[in-house]
Amino acid sequence: MTRTPLLAGNWKMNLNHLEAIALVEGLAAELRDVDFDYSKADVVVIPPFTDIRSVQTVVESEELKIAYGAQDVSVHESGAYTGEVSASMLSQLGVSYIVVGHSERREYHNESDQLVGKKAQVALAAGMIPIICCGEGLDVRKAGKQVEHVLAQIDGALEGISAADVAKSVIAYEPIWAIGTGEVATPEDAQEVCGAIREQVAKLYDQQTAEAVRILYGGSVKSSNVAEIMAKPDVDGALVGGASLKADEFSKIANFEG
Ligand code: 13P
């Protein structure tokens, strides 16, 4: 079973819609310059909500093969939920991926594994692919408990999701201590947890589901370290923050095999 590598840029709360247009156009141009083969990896940008319509317009009018995602979704369909954005609103804009349970949302918005799982289900029900985030803080890592911590997050988030839906989903392992710090987990650290996640999916579901689900690493990924991380057998891609805000750098990450 071969899993298509996925290189996703989480822009977080950066770039207005004009800057978003410039970045997507710049990224497409960089990839065109190196004759990037879009059949060998999925390239995804994940802008703030306010940029999505503009990104859609660029992607559609220029027929780009870059996909785009959203950084969060409401668990509600519609109604009196001030400030929230529904899955159907996002799918209407051509969104294909939704990040759920990023550590920044878990930390600043108290998102639980159960809520994260519900968001993943809402994304799947609307035909989009959830990128389910997990990862341990520095205290857990120092105690050597990263695997059990992450597997508990996975157990909670996947509860009630069918094998077929998990097979389509993406799981992103992002150790919190490596996010935005310049501190990268070693390829072995990434493999340890990504491999454990895949084994857990096999345990909860079956081998076929485990081999289908894509597992990403995130945390200070750059063009200079992406290849060694991608070389690990259970790492199928990267969720990139800071380095995804520069067209040339993110295009090099997408083109990690050179
Ligand atoms: P950095 O690549 O900036 O460390 O961010 C990682 C991340 O949180 C992506 O979701």
Coordinates of C-alpha atoms and ligand atoms in Angstrom, one line a residue:
M1 CA 0.0 0.0 0.0
T2 CA 1.5 3.3 -1.0
R3 CA 0.4 6.5 0.8
T4 CA 0.6 9.7 -1.1
P5 CA 2.8 12.2 0.8
L6 CA 1.0 15.2 2.1
L7 CA 2.7 18.5 2.7
A8 CA 0.4 21.0 4.4
G9 CA 1.1 24.6 5.3
N10 CA -0.8 25.8 8.4
W11 CA -0.7 29.5 8.1
K12 CA -2.2 30.0 11.6
M13 CA -3.4 33.6 12.2
N14 CA -1.2 35.1 9.5
L15 CA -1.7 36.9 6.2
N16 CA -4.7 38.9 5.0
H17 CA -6.6 37.9 1.9
L18 CA -4.4 40.0 -0.4
E19 CA -1.2 38.5 1.1
A20 CA -2.9 35.0 0.8
I21 CA -3.4 35.5 -3.0
A22 CA 0.2 36.6 -3.4
L23 CA 1.5 33.6 -1.4
V24 CA -0.6 31.0 -3.4
E25 CA 0.4 32.6 -6.7
G26 CA 4.1 32.6 -5.5
L27 CA 3.9 29.0 -4.4
A28 CA 2.4 27.9 -7.7
A29 CA 5.1 29.8 -9.6
E30 CA 7.9 28.2 -7.6
L31 CA 6.4 24.7 -8.1
R32 CA 6.0 25.4 -11.8
D33 CA 9.7 26.5 -12.0
V34 CA 10.9 23.2 -10.7
D35 CA 8.3 21.3 -12.8
F36 CA 6.8 19.9 -9.7
D37 CA 5.0 16.6 -10.2
Y38 CA 1.7 16.9 -8.4
S39 CA 1.0 13.2 -8.7
K40 CA 3.8 12.5 -6.3
A41 CA 2.6 14.6 -3.3
D42 CA -0.4 16.5 -2.2
V43 CA 0.3 20.1 -1.5
V44 CA -2.1 21.9 0.7
V45 CA -2.4 25.4 2.1
I46 CA -4.4 26.1 5.2
P47 CA -5.2 29.8 5.5
P48 CA -7.4 31.7 8.0
F49 CA -11.1 31.6 7.3
T50 CA -11.1 35.2 5.9
D51 CA -8.6 34.2 3.1
I52 CA -10.4 31.0 1.9
R53 CA -12.6 32.6 -0.7
S54 CA -9.7 34.4 -2.2
V55 CA -7.6 31.3 -2.3
Q56 CA -10.4 29.5 -3.9
T57 CA -10.6 32.1 -6.6
V58 CA -6.9 31.9 -7.4
V59 CA -6.9 28.1 -7.4
E60 CA -10.0 27.8 -9.6
S61 CA -9.2 30.6 -12.1
E62 CA -5.6 29.4 -12.6
E63 CA -6.6 25.7 -12.4
L64 CA -3.9 25.1 -9.7
K65 CA -3.4 21.6 -8.3
I66 CA -2.8 23.0 -4.9
A67 CA -5.6 22.0 -2.4
Y68 CA -6.6 24.2 0.6
G69 CA -8.0 23.6 4.0
A70 CA -9.4 25.3 7.1
Q71 CA -7.9 25.6 10.5
D72 CA -11.1 24.7 12.5
V73 CA -14.8 23.9 12.1
S74 CA -17.9 24.2 14.2
V75 CA -19.6 21.0 15.4
H76 CA -22.9 22.7 14.8
E77 CA -24.7 22.8 11.4
S78 CA -26.1 26.3 11.6
G79 CA -27.8 28.7 14.0
A80 CA -27.0 30.9 17.0
Y81 CA -23.3 30.2 17.3
T82 CA -21.6 33.5 17.1
G83 CA -18.2 33.5 15.6
E84 CA -18.3 29.9 14.4
V85 CA -18.0 28.5 10.8
S86 CA -19.9 25.4 9.7
A87 CA -18.6 22.4 7.6
S88 CA -21.1 23.1 4.9
M89 CA -19.9 26.7 4.5
L90 CA -16.4 25.4 4.1
S91 CA -17.2 22.6 1.7
Q92 CA -19.1 25.2 -0.4
L93 CA -15.8 27.0 -0.8
G94 CA -14.0 24.0 -2.1
V95 CA -12.2 23.2 1.1
S96 CA -10.8 19.7 1.2
Y97 CA -9.0 19.5 4.5
I98 CA -9.9 20.7 8.0
V99 CA -7.4 20.8 10.9
V100 CA -9.0 19.7 14.1
G101 CA -7.6 19.7 17.6
H102 CA -4.4 21.7 16.9
S103 CA -2.5 22.1 20.2
E104 CA -3.1 25.9 20.0
R105 CA -6.9 25.3 20.0
R106 CA -6.6 22.6 22.7
E107 CA -4.6 25.1 24.8
Y108 CA -6.4 28.4 24.2
H109 CA -9.9 27.1 23.6
N110 CA -9.9 24.1 26.0
E111 CA -10.7 21.6 23.2
S112 CA -11.0 18.1 24.5
D113 CA -10.3 14.8 22.6
Q114 CA -14.1 14.3 22.4
L115 CA -14.7 17.7 20.9
V116 CA -11.8 17.1 18.5
G117 CA -13.3 13.8 17.5
K118 CA -16.7 15.4 16.9
K119 CA -15.1 18.0 14.6
A120 CA -13.4 15.2 12.7
Q121 CA -16.8 13.6 12.2
V122 CA -18.4 16.8 11.1
A123 CA -15.7 17.3 8.5
L124 CA -16.0 13.7 7.2
A125 CA -19.8 13.9 7.0
A126 CA -19.4 17.0 4.8
G127 CA -17.0 15.2 2.5
M128 CA -13.8 16.8 3.8
I129 CA -10.7 15.2 5.3
P130 CA -9.9 16.0 8.9
I131 CA -6.3 16.5 9.9
I132 CA -6.5 15.3 13.5
C133 CA -3.7 16.8 15.6
C134 CA -2.1 15.3 18.7
G135 CA 1.1 15.8 20.5
E136 CA 2.7 16.0 24.0
G137 CA 4.0 19.0 25.9
L138 CA 7.6 19.2 27.3
D139 CA 6.7 17.9 30.7
V140 CA 5.2 14.7 29.2
R141 CA 8.2 14.3 26.9
K142 CA 10.7 14.8 29.8
A143 CA 8.8 12.1 31.7
G144 CA 9.1 9.8 28.7
K145 CA 5.4 9.4 28.5
Q146 CA 4.9 10.7 24.9
V147 CA 3.6 7.5 23.4
E148 CA 0.9 6.8 26.0
H149 CA -0.1 10.5 26.1
V150 CA -0.6 10.6 22.3
L151 CA -2.3 7.3 22.1
A152 CA -4.8 8.4 24.7
Q153 CA -5.5 11.5 22.5
I154 CA -6.0 9.2 19.5
D155 CA -8.3 6.8 21.4
G156 CA -10.5 9.8 22.4
A157 CA -10.5 11.5 19.0
L158 CA -11.3 8.4 17.0
E159 CA -14.1 7.1 19.1
G160 CA -17.2 6.6 17.0
I161 CA -15.4 7.1 13.7
S162 CA -15.7 4.1 11.3
A163 CA -12.7 2.3 9.8
A164 CA -13.6 3.6 6.3
D165 CA -13.6 7.2 7.6
V166 CA -10.3 6.7 9.6
A167 CA -8.7 5.3 6.4
K168 CA -9.4 8.6 4.6
S169 CA -8.3 10.8 7.5
V170 CA -5.0 12.3 8.3
I171 CA -3.4 12.3 11.8
A172 CA -0.8 14.9 12.6
Y173 CA 1.7 14.3 15.4
E174 CA 3.0 17.7 16.6
P175 CA 5.0 17.6 19.8
I176 CA 4.2 21.0 21.4
W177 CA 7.7 21.6 22.5
A178 CA 8.8 21.5 18.8
I179 CA 6.2 24.0 17.5
G180 CA 7.5 27.4 16.6
T181 CA 10.6 26.9 18.8
G182 CA 13.1 25.8 16.2
E183 CA 13.5 22.7 18.3
V184 CA 12.8 19.8 15.9
A185 CA 12.1 16.3 17.1
T186 CA 14.7 13.9 15.6
P187 CA 13.5 11.7 12.8
E188 CA 13.6 8.9 15.3
D189 CA 11.4 10.8 17.8
A190 CA 8.9 11.4 15.0
Q191 CA 9.0 7.7 13.9
E192 CA 8.6 6.4 17.4
V193 CA 5.2 8.2 17.9
C194 CA 4.0 8.0 14.3
G195 CA 4.7 4.3 14.3
A196 CA 2.9 3.9 17.6
I197 CA -0.1 5.8 16.2
R198 CA -0.3 3.4 13.2
E199 CA -0.1 0.4 15.5
Q200 CA -2.9 1.8 17.6
V201 CA -5.1 2.3 14.5
A202 CA -4.4 -1.3 13.6
K203 CA -5.4 -2.3 17.2
L204 CA -8.6 -0.2 17.2
Y205 CA -9.6 -1.1 13.6
D206 CA -7.5 -3.4 11.4
Q207 CA -4.3 -3.5 9.4
Q208 CA -5.8 -2.2 6.2
T209 CA -7.1 0.9 7.9
A210 CA -3.7 1.4 9.6
E211 CA -1.9 1.2 6.3
A212 CA -4.2 3.6 4.7
V213 CA -4.3 6.4 7.2
R214 CA -1.8 9.2 6.6
I215 CA 0.3 10.3 9.5
L216 CA 2.1 13.6 9.4
Y217 CA 4.8 15.1 11.6
G218 CA 4.7 18.8 12.6
G219 CA 7.1 21.0 14.5
S220 CA 9.8 23.3 13.1
V221 CA 9.8 21.5 9.7
K222 CA 12.0 23.3 7.2
S223 CA 13.4 22.5 3.7
S224 CA 16.6 21.6 5.4
N225 CA 15.1 18.9 7.7
V226 CA 12.1 17.6 5.8
A227 CA 13.8 14.9 3.8
E228 CA 15.2 13.0 6.8
I229 CA 11.9 13.1 8.6
M230 CA 10.0 12.0 5.4
A231 CA 12.4 9.1 5.1
K232 CA 10.9 7.4 8.2
P233 CA 8.5 4.6 7.3
D234 CA 5.5 5.9 9.3
V235 CA 5.8 9.6 8.5
D236 CA 3.7 10.3 5.4
G237 CA 4.0 14.1 5.4
A238 CA 4.5 17.3 7.3
L239 CA 2.2 19.9 8.8
V240 CA 4.3 23.0 8.5
G241 CA 3.8 26.3 10.3
G242 CA 6.3 29.2 10.0
A243 CA 8.1 27.8 6.9
S244 CA 4.8 27.6 5.0
L245 CA 4.5 31.4 4.9
K246 CA 7.3 31.7 2.4
A247 CA 6.6 30.5 -1.2
D248 CA 10.2 29.4 -2.0
E249 CA 10.7 27.6 1.3
F250 CA 7.4 25.8 1.2
S251 CA 7.9 24.8 -2.4
K252 CA 11.2 23.3 -1.4
I253 CA 9.5 21.4 1.4
A254 CA 6.8 20.1 -1.1
N255 CA 9.6 19.1 -3.4
F256 CA 11.5 17.4 -0.6
E257 CA 12.9 14.7 -2.8
G258 CA 14.6 17.4 -4.9
Ligands
13P1 P1 6.0 25.4 13.1 O1 6.3 24.7 11.8 O2 6.0 26.9 13.0 O3 6.8 24.9 14.2 O4 4.5 25.0 13.4 C1 4.1 23.7 13.4 C2 2.6 23.7 13.5 O5 2.0 23.9 14.6 C3 1.8 23.4 12.3 O6 0.5 23.1 12.6

